[in-house]
Short mmCIF file of C-alpha atoms in Angstrom, two decimals:
data_model
loop_
_atom_site.label_atom_id
_atom_site.label_comp_id
_atom_site.label_asym_id
_atom_site.label_seq_id
_atom_site.Cartn_x
_atom_site.Cartn_y
_atom_site.Cartn_z
CA MET A 247 22.59 -41.97 36.45
CA THR A 248 24.97 -39.79 38.11
CA ILE A 249 24.65 -36.58 39.83
CA LYS A 250 25.83 -34.75 37.43
CA LYS A 251 23.94 -36.02 34.44
CA LYS A 252 20.66 -35.75 36.46
CA LEU A 253 21.47 -31.86 37.34
CA THR A 254 22.15 -31.45 33.49
CA GLN A 255 18.87 -32.92 32.77
CA PHE A 256 16.90 -30.73 35.70
CA SER A 257 18.82 -27.96 34.13
CA PHE A 258 17.30 -28.24 30.64
CA ALA A 259 13.84 -28.97 32.03
CA LEU A 260 14.05 -25.77 33.78
CA ALA A 261 15.12 -24.24 31.07
CA GLY A 262 12.26 -25.47 28.92
CA VAL A 263 9.79 -24.70 31.36
CA THR A 264 10.97 -20.90 31.60
CA LEU A 265 10.97 -20.42 27.69
CA ALA A 266 7.40 -21.71 27.60
CA ALA A 267 6.11 -19.46 30.88
CA ALA A 268 8.05 -16.83 28.67
CA ALA A 269 6.14 -17.63 25.73
CA HIS A 270 3.10 -17.68 27.19
CA ALA A 271 3.50 -14.54 29.01
CA GLN A 272 3.82 -12.42 26.01
CA THR A 273 0.90 -10.59 24.78
CA VAL A 274 0.07 -10.55 21.38
CA LEU A 275 -1.33 -7.26 19.98
CA LYS A 276 -3.43 -6.48 16.66
CA PHE A 277 -2.55 -3.58 14.39
CA SER A 278 -4.87 -2.98 11.47
CA HIS A 279 -4.81 -0.72 8.48
CA THR A 280 -6.20 -0.97 4.82
CA ASP A 281 -3.10 -0.74 2.80
CA GLN A 282 -1.52 -3.28 0.66
CA ALA A 283 1.39 -5.23 1.87
CA GLN A 284 3.59 -3.88 -1.09
CA GLY A 285 2.55 -0.10 0.81
CA ALA A 286 4.48 2.13 2.57
CA ARG A 287 2.02 1.99 5.34
CA HIS A 288 2.24 -2.05 6.08
CA ALA A 289 6.45 -1.42 5.98
CA ALA A 290 6.10 0.80 8.66
CA ALA A 291 3.71 -1.40 10.93
CA GLN A 292 6.36 -4.00 10.32
CA ILE A 293 8.87 -1.86 11.60
CA PHE A 294 6.81 -0.17 14.53
CA ALA A 295 6.05 -4.54 15.53
CA LYS A 296 9.78 -5.67 15.26
CA LYS A 297 10.77 -1.88 17.83
CA VAL A 298 7.65 -2.83 19.97
CA GLU A 299 8.91 -6.45 20.88
CA GLU A 300 12.56 -5.48 21.27
CA TYR A 301 11.53 -2.21 23.40
CA THR A 302 9.44 -4.47 25.72
CA GLN A 303 12.13 -7.10 25.79
CA GLY A 304 9.48 -9.53 24.08
CA ARG A 305 6.46 -8.84 26.72
CA TYR A 306 4.56 -7.51 23.32
CA LYS A 307 4.34 -8.85 20.13
CA VAL A 308 2.23 -6.63 17.37
CA GLN A 309 0.37 -9.02 14.72
CA VAL A 310 -0.13 -6.69 11.72
CA PHE A 311 -3.08 -7.55 9.72
CA CYS A 312 -3.28 -5.46 6.59
CA CYS A 313 -5.64 -5.06 3.53
CA SER A 314 -8.61 -4.26 5.15
CA GLN A 315 -8.62 -8.21 6.83
CA LEU A 316 -9.69 -6.98 10.09
CA GLY A 317 -11.93 -3.76 8.27
CA ASN A 318 -11.90 -0.82 6.36
CA ASP A 319 -10.51 2.57 8.17
CA PRO A 320 -13.82 3.77 9.70
CA LYS A 321 -14.46 0.21 11.16
CA ASN A 322 -11.04 -0.02 12.41
CA VAL A 323 -11.27 3.63 14.22
CA GLU A 324 -14.73 2.09 15.89
CA GLN A 325 -13.55 -1.31 16.87
CA LEU A 326 -10.10 1.06 18.15
CA ALA A 327 -12.59 2.77 20.73
CA LEU A 328 -14.15 -0.34 21.47
CA GLY A 329 -11.27 -2.63 22.43
CA GLY A 330 -11.65 -4.86 19.59
CA ILE A 331 -8.10 -4.50 17.87
CA ASP A 332 -5.28 -2.30 19.69
CA PHE A 333 -3.59 -0.15 17.17
CA THR A 334 -4.55 1.45 13.60
CA VAL A 335 -3.12 4.11 11.47
CA THR A 336 -5.38 6.01 8.88
CA ALA A 337 -5.97 9.44 7.52
CA THR A 338 -6.57 12.38 10.28
CA GLY A 339 -9.88 12.84 8.43
CA THR A 340 -10.95 9.19 9.43
CA TYR A 341 -10.77 9.85 13.27
CA ALA A 342 -12.93 12.99 12.68
CA SER A 343 -15.81 10.36 12.93
CA GLN A 344 -14.84 10.59 16.67
CA ILE A 345 -13.04 14.29 16.80
CA PRO A 346 -14.90 16.18 14.41
CA SER A 347 -12.82 19.04 14.87
CA LEU A 348 -10.40 17.09 12.48
CA ASN A 349 -12.10 17.45 9.45
CA LEU A 350 -10.59 20.91 9.18
CA MET A 351 -7.23 19.07 8.32
CA MET A 352 -8.84 18.01 5.67
CA MET A 353 -9.59 21.51 4.11
CA PRO A 354 -8.36 22.00 0.88
CA PHE A 355 -4.72 23.64 -0.19
CA ILE A 356 -3.84 24.87 2.76
CA ILE A 357 -0.29 22.63 2.92
CA ASN A 358 1.67 22.78 -0.09
CA THR A 359 4.83 21.06 0.49
CA TYR A 360 5.83 17.97 2.82
CA GLU A 361 8.28 20.26 5.06
CA GLN A 362 5.28 22.75 5.59
CA GLY A 363 2.93 19.62 6.90
CA TRP A 364 5.61 18.34 8.85
CA LYS A 365 6.32 21.34 10.75
CA PHE A 366 2.42 21.74 11.01
CA TYR A 367 1.21 18.61 12.44
CA ASP A 368 4.56 18.46 14.74
CA GLU A 369 4.44 22.24 15.78
CA SER A 370 0.43 23.28 15.83
CA LYS A 371 -0.95 24.13 19.05
CA TRP A 372 -4.74 23.35 17.72
CA LEU A 373 -3.87 20.23 16.29
CA LYS A 374 -2.60 18.84 20.14
CA THR A 375 -5.52 19.84 21.60
CA GLN A 376 -8.07 17.81 19.23
CA PHE A 377 -5.24 15.02 19.34
CA ASP A 378 -5.76 15.35 23.22
CA LYS A 379 -9.25 14.50 23.22
CA GLY A 380 -8.81 11.00 21.73
CA PRO A 381 -8.53 9.07 25.23
CA ALA A 382 -11.88 10.37 26.03
CA LYS A 383 -13.28 8.89 22.47
CA GLY A 384 -11.50 5.70 23.50
CA PHE A 385 -7.94 5.99 21.64
CA ARG A 386 -4.64 7.57 22.00
CA ILE A 387 -2.63 9.33 18.97
CA LEU A 388 1.03 7.93 19.08
CA ALA A 389 2.42 9.70 16.46
CA THR A 390 1.87 11.24 13.13
CA TRP A 391 2.89 8.62 10.18
CA GLU A 392 3.10 9.76 6.50
CA ALA A 393 0.78 8.79 3.61
CA GLY A 394 1.50 12.03 1.23
CA PHE A 395 -0.92 14.56 -1.05
CA ARG A 396 -3.86 13.29 -2.46
CA ASN A 397 -3.94 13.25 -5.94
CA MET A 398 -6.95 12.07 -8.59
CA THR A 399 -7.01 8.80 -10.95
CA THR A 400 -9.63 9.11 -13.27
CA LYS A 401 -10.85 6.85 -16.58
CA ASP A 402 -10.98 10.28 -18.78
CA PRO A 403 -7.84 13.19 -18.90
CA LEU A 404 -8.65 15.70 -15.80
CA ASN A 405 -6.79 19.00 -16.08
CA GLY A 406 -9.51 21.18 -14.45
CA PRO A 407 -13.00 21.59 -12.61
CA ASP A 408 -14.75 21.30 -16.15
CA ASP A 409 -13.44 17.51 -16.79
CA ALA A 410 -14.64 17.22 -13.31
CA LYS A 411 -18.54 17.85 -14.03
CA GLY A 412 -20.64 14.86 -14.44
CA LYS A 413 -18.15 12.25 -13.09
CA LYS A 414 -18.51 10.05 -10.10
CA LEU A 415 -15.85 9.54 -8.30
CA ARG A 416 -14.77 7.64 -5.05
CA THR A 417 -13.85 8.95 -1.65
CA PHE A 418 -13.79 8.07 2.09
CA PRO A 419 -16.39 8.68 4.36
CA ASN A 420 -15.66 12.53 5.14
CA GLU A 421 -17.60 15.43 4.84
CA MET A 422 -14.88 18.11 3.96
CA MET A 423 -13.68 15.61 1.31
CA ARG A 424 -17.30 15.29 0.09
CA TRP A 425 -17.58 19.20 0.19
CA GLN A 426 -14.89 20.04 -1.89
CA LEU A 427 -14.98 17.40 -4.55
CA GLU A 428 -18.40 18.38 -4.77
CA ALA A 429 -17.37 22.31 -5.19
CA MET A 430 -14.94 21.12 -7.96
CA GLY A 431 -18.07 19.67 -10.03
CA PHE A 432 -18.05 15.95 -9.39
CA GLY A 433 -20.18 13.59 -8.18
CA ILE A 434 -19.32 11.60 -4.69
CA GLN A 435 -19.58 7.79 -4.12
CA ILE A 436 -18.29 6.47 -0.89
CA MET A 437 -17.19 3.21 -0.74
CA PRO A 438 -14.41 0.89 1.24
CA LEU A 439 -11.05 0.74 -0.54
CA PRO A 440 -11.06 -2.67 -1.22
CA GLU A 441 -13.75 -2.35 -3.41
CA VAL A 442 -12.77 0.60 -5.57
CA TYR A 443 -10.39 -1.26 -8.45
CA LEU A 444 -13.72 -3.26 -9.57
CA ALA A 445 -16.02 -0.39 -9.24
CA ILE A 446 -13.65 1.85 -11.60
CA GLN A 447 -13.30 -1.08 -13.75
CA GLN A 448 -16.95 -1.59 -14.03
CA GLY A 449 -18.12 1.92 -14.49
CA ALA A 450 -19.31 2.08 -10.95
CA VAL A 451 -17.11 5.25 -10.99
CA ALA A 452 -15.15 7.21 -13.13
CA GLY A 453 -12.08 7.20 -10.69
CA GLN A 454 -11.01 8.17 -6.82
CA GLU A 455 -8.65 10.53 -4.91
CA ASN A 456 -6.02 9.12 -2.92
CA PRO A 457 -1.82 9.72 -2.00
CA ILE A 458 0.51 8.32 -4.75
CA ASP A 459 1.41 5.09 -2.38
CA THR A 460 -2.07 4.34 -1.91
CA ILE A 461 -2.75 4.54 -5.95
CA ALA A 462 0.45 2.44 -6.57
CA SER A 463 0.13 -0.26 -4.45
CA ASN A 464 -3.63 -0.91 -5.38
CA LYS A 465 -3.14 -0.41 -8.65
CA PHE A 466 -5.54 2.13 -9.41
CA TYR A 467 -4.07 3.27 -12.46
CA GLU A 468 -4.73 0.08 -14.21
CA VAL A 469 -8.40 1.02 -14.61
CA ALA A 470 -8.03 4.47 -13.95
CA PRO A 471 -4.92 5.64 -15.77
CA ASN A 472 -5.26 9.31 -15.62
CA VAL A 473 -3.22 10.31 -12.74
CA THR A 474 -3.77 14.00 -12.18
CA LEU A 475 -1.19 15.81 -9.33
CA THR A 476 -3.58 18.07 -7.79
CA ASN A 477 -2.18 17.63 -4.03
CA HIS A 478 -5.64 19.06 -3.19
CA VAL A 479 -5.09 17.56 0.51
CA TYR A 480 -2.48 16.87 2.58
CA SER A 481 -3.00 13.55 4.31
CA PRO A 482 -0.91 12.00 6.98
CA ILE A 483 -1.76 9.06 9.17
CA PRO A 484 -1.67 9.01 12.62
CA VAL A 485 -0.84 6.23 14.48
CA ALA A 486 -3.45 5.27 17.28
CA ILE A 487 -4.04 2.98 20.33
CA SER A 488 -6.60 1.47 21.87
CA GLU A 489 -7.32 3.42 25.27
CA LYS A 490 -8.49 0.26 26.55
CA THR A 491 -5.23 -1.20 25.69
CA TRP A 492 -3.21 1.80 26.97
CA GLN A 493 -4.27 1.46 30.38
CA ARG A 494 -3.27 -2.12 30.96
CA LEU A 495 0.00 -0.87 29.71
CA SER A 496 2.94 -0.39 32.88
CA PRO A 497 4.47 3.15 32.65
CA ALA A 498 7.73 1.69 31.51
CA ASP A 499 5.53 -0.08 28.15
CA GLN A 500 3.47 2.87 27.37
CA LYS A 501 6.79 4.48 27.40
CA ALA A 502 8.23 1.80 24.85
CA ILE A 503 5.36 1.69 22.66
CA THR A 504 5.20 5.67 22.26
CA LYS A 505 8.82 5.55 21.48
CA ALA A 506 8.60 2.83 18.98
CA ALA A 507 5.70 4.64 16.84
CA GLN A 508 7.41 8.21 17.00
CA GLU A 509 10.95 6.37 15.85
CA VAL A 510 8.99 5.25 13.05
CA ALA A 511 7.86 8.61 11.56
CA PRO A 512 10.83 9.87 10.46
CA PHE A 513 11.41 6.54 8.42
CA GLN A 514 8.05 6.51 6.39
CA ARG A 515 7.90 10.42 5.89
CA LYS A 516 11.08 9.86 3.75
CA LEU A 517 9.86 7.04 2.10
CA ILE A 518 6.82 8.36 0.93
CA LYS A 519 8.65 11.63 -0.30
CA ASP A 520 11.63 10.09 -2.04
CA ASN A 521 9.08 7.82 -3.48
CA ASP A 522 6.85 10.13 -5.07
CA ASP A 523 8.57 10.17 -7.95
CA LYS A 524 9.81 6.79 -8.66
CA LEU A 525 6.40 5.26 -8.52
CA LEU A 526 5.10 7.75 -10.87
CA ASP A 527 7.84 6.88 -13.38
CA GLU A 528 6.56 3.34 -12.69
CA MET A 529 3.08 3.63 -13.15
CA THR A 530 3.84 5.93 -16.42
CA ALA A 531 6.08 2.72 -17.47
CA LYS A 532 2.94 0.48 -16.89
CA GLY A 533 0.61 2.57 -19.08
CA ALA A 534 -0.47 5.43 -16.96
CA LYS A 535 -0.96 9.26 -18.42
CA VAL A 536 0.49 11.49 -15.38
CA ASN A 537 -0.71 14.90 -15.54
CA ARG A 538 2.04 16.74 -13.43
CA LYS A 539 0.71 20.47 -14.25
CA PRO A 540 -3.01 20.37 -14.01
CA ASP A 541 -5.42 23.89 -13.57
CA ILE A 542 -4.35 24.15 -10.13
CA GLU A 543 -5.88 27.99 -10.18
CA ALA A 544 -8.88 27.00 -10.82
CA PHE A 545 -9.32 24.24 -8.79
CA ARG A 546 -8.57 26.36 -5.67
CA LYS A 547 -10.89 28.84 -7.36
CA SER A 548 -13.64 26.63 -7.46
CA VAL A 549 -13.06 25.14 -3.65
CA GLU A 550 -13.51 28.56 -2.02
CA PRO A 551 -16.97 28.00 -0.98
CA VAL A 552 -15.45 25.17 1.07
CA TYR A 553 -13.80 27.65 3.59
CA ALA A 554 -16.95 29.74 4.34
CA LYS A 555 -18.94 26.69 4.63
CA ALA A 556 -16.63 25.27 6.70
CA ARG A 557 -16.93 28.20 9.14
CA GLU A 558 -20.67 27.96 9.26
CA LYS A 559 -20.18 24.48 10.75
CA TYR A 560 -17.10 24.84 13.26
CA GLY A 561 -16.90 28.64 13.53
CA ALA A 562 -13.50 30.20 14.81
CA ASP A 563 -11.35 26.92 14.72
CA VAL A 564 -11.57 27.39 10.92
CA ASP A 565 -9.36 30.52 10.78
CA THR A 566 -7.14 29.14 13.70
CA VAL A 567 -6.26 26.34 11.20
CA LEU A 568 -5.77 28.29 8.36
CA SER A 569 -3.74 31.28 10.21
CA GLU A 570 -1.38 28.32 11.59
CA ALA A 571 -1.00 26.74 8.06
CA ALA A 572 -0.62 30.37 7.00
CA ALA A 573 2.34 31.04 9.05
CA VAL A 574 4.01 27.53 8.40
CA ARG A 575 3.64 28.34 4.60
CA LYS A 576 5.39 31.49 5.06
CA ALA A 577 8.37 29.96 7.06
CA VAL A 578 8.75 26.93 5.08
CA LYS A 579 8.91 27.27 1.32
#
């Protein structure tokens, strides 16, 4: 065998060792969420995963688990704090299990448009101080992604609080959401998202409330065909990293992963906002009855006691949030 041929074989072997070492060095990070694979949340998570791998030069690979494979939303936040998973994305109200003041982001009718919501979440000084409590609780908010405004899907028509009386509605475990739905007249049933479709189908609950993208991706309109656009809560979804994971990252990789999360936000915000009418039209074509103009003033009046109840528990923070939200509503129509 010639020296040239031996050198060529050695080069190929060395390249193989180098590639194997690089593959071995790559760290896989788990990203768990509860949305379906066809939902906007999953699309955003997949884009985030590609960006992380690119921006860390392949040192990190994000594996996305959708559809509650690794747990429901409260479980994901719990596992995030413990370091059992590396990322999750969920409603602000779910993080309230660890930072109770975030319940105030679930107060009813404080945000009227997407543009107002984006300004509030990007610029609120109060909210930043709440997010800054995350690392002490075991997680760190990287960016705020989008889910949209929460709306109702029920078996029977729903136009106002009178139609809510005596009906049991599924929601997620959040104190502020429970207060306002009960104030509207509903009975409340807490259950994980994957159980909701069957629960409605079997009559255990009369319906549920969620953003339009979640309603569409989970096909809740099939078993609760009356879709009522109450827009009772603006519900973006902060994406968070486990603090245990964060502390293992180099400063460069911390910066890269934060950049990836923040770059996804405008994409998902536009996707959700632009898709609302399209998804409603698709659901209508499949038999849903969309009530675009329910008696919102009656709903607003029914939940007025919620603000006083919130003040009893959360004190001055309530008026801080209401004041910031009012300023945003005035600045952005």
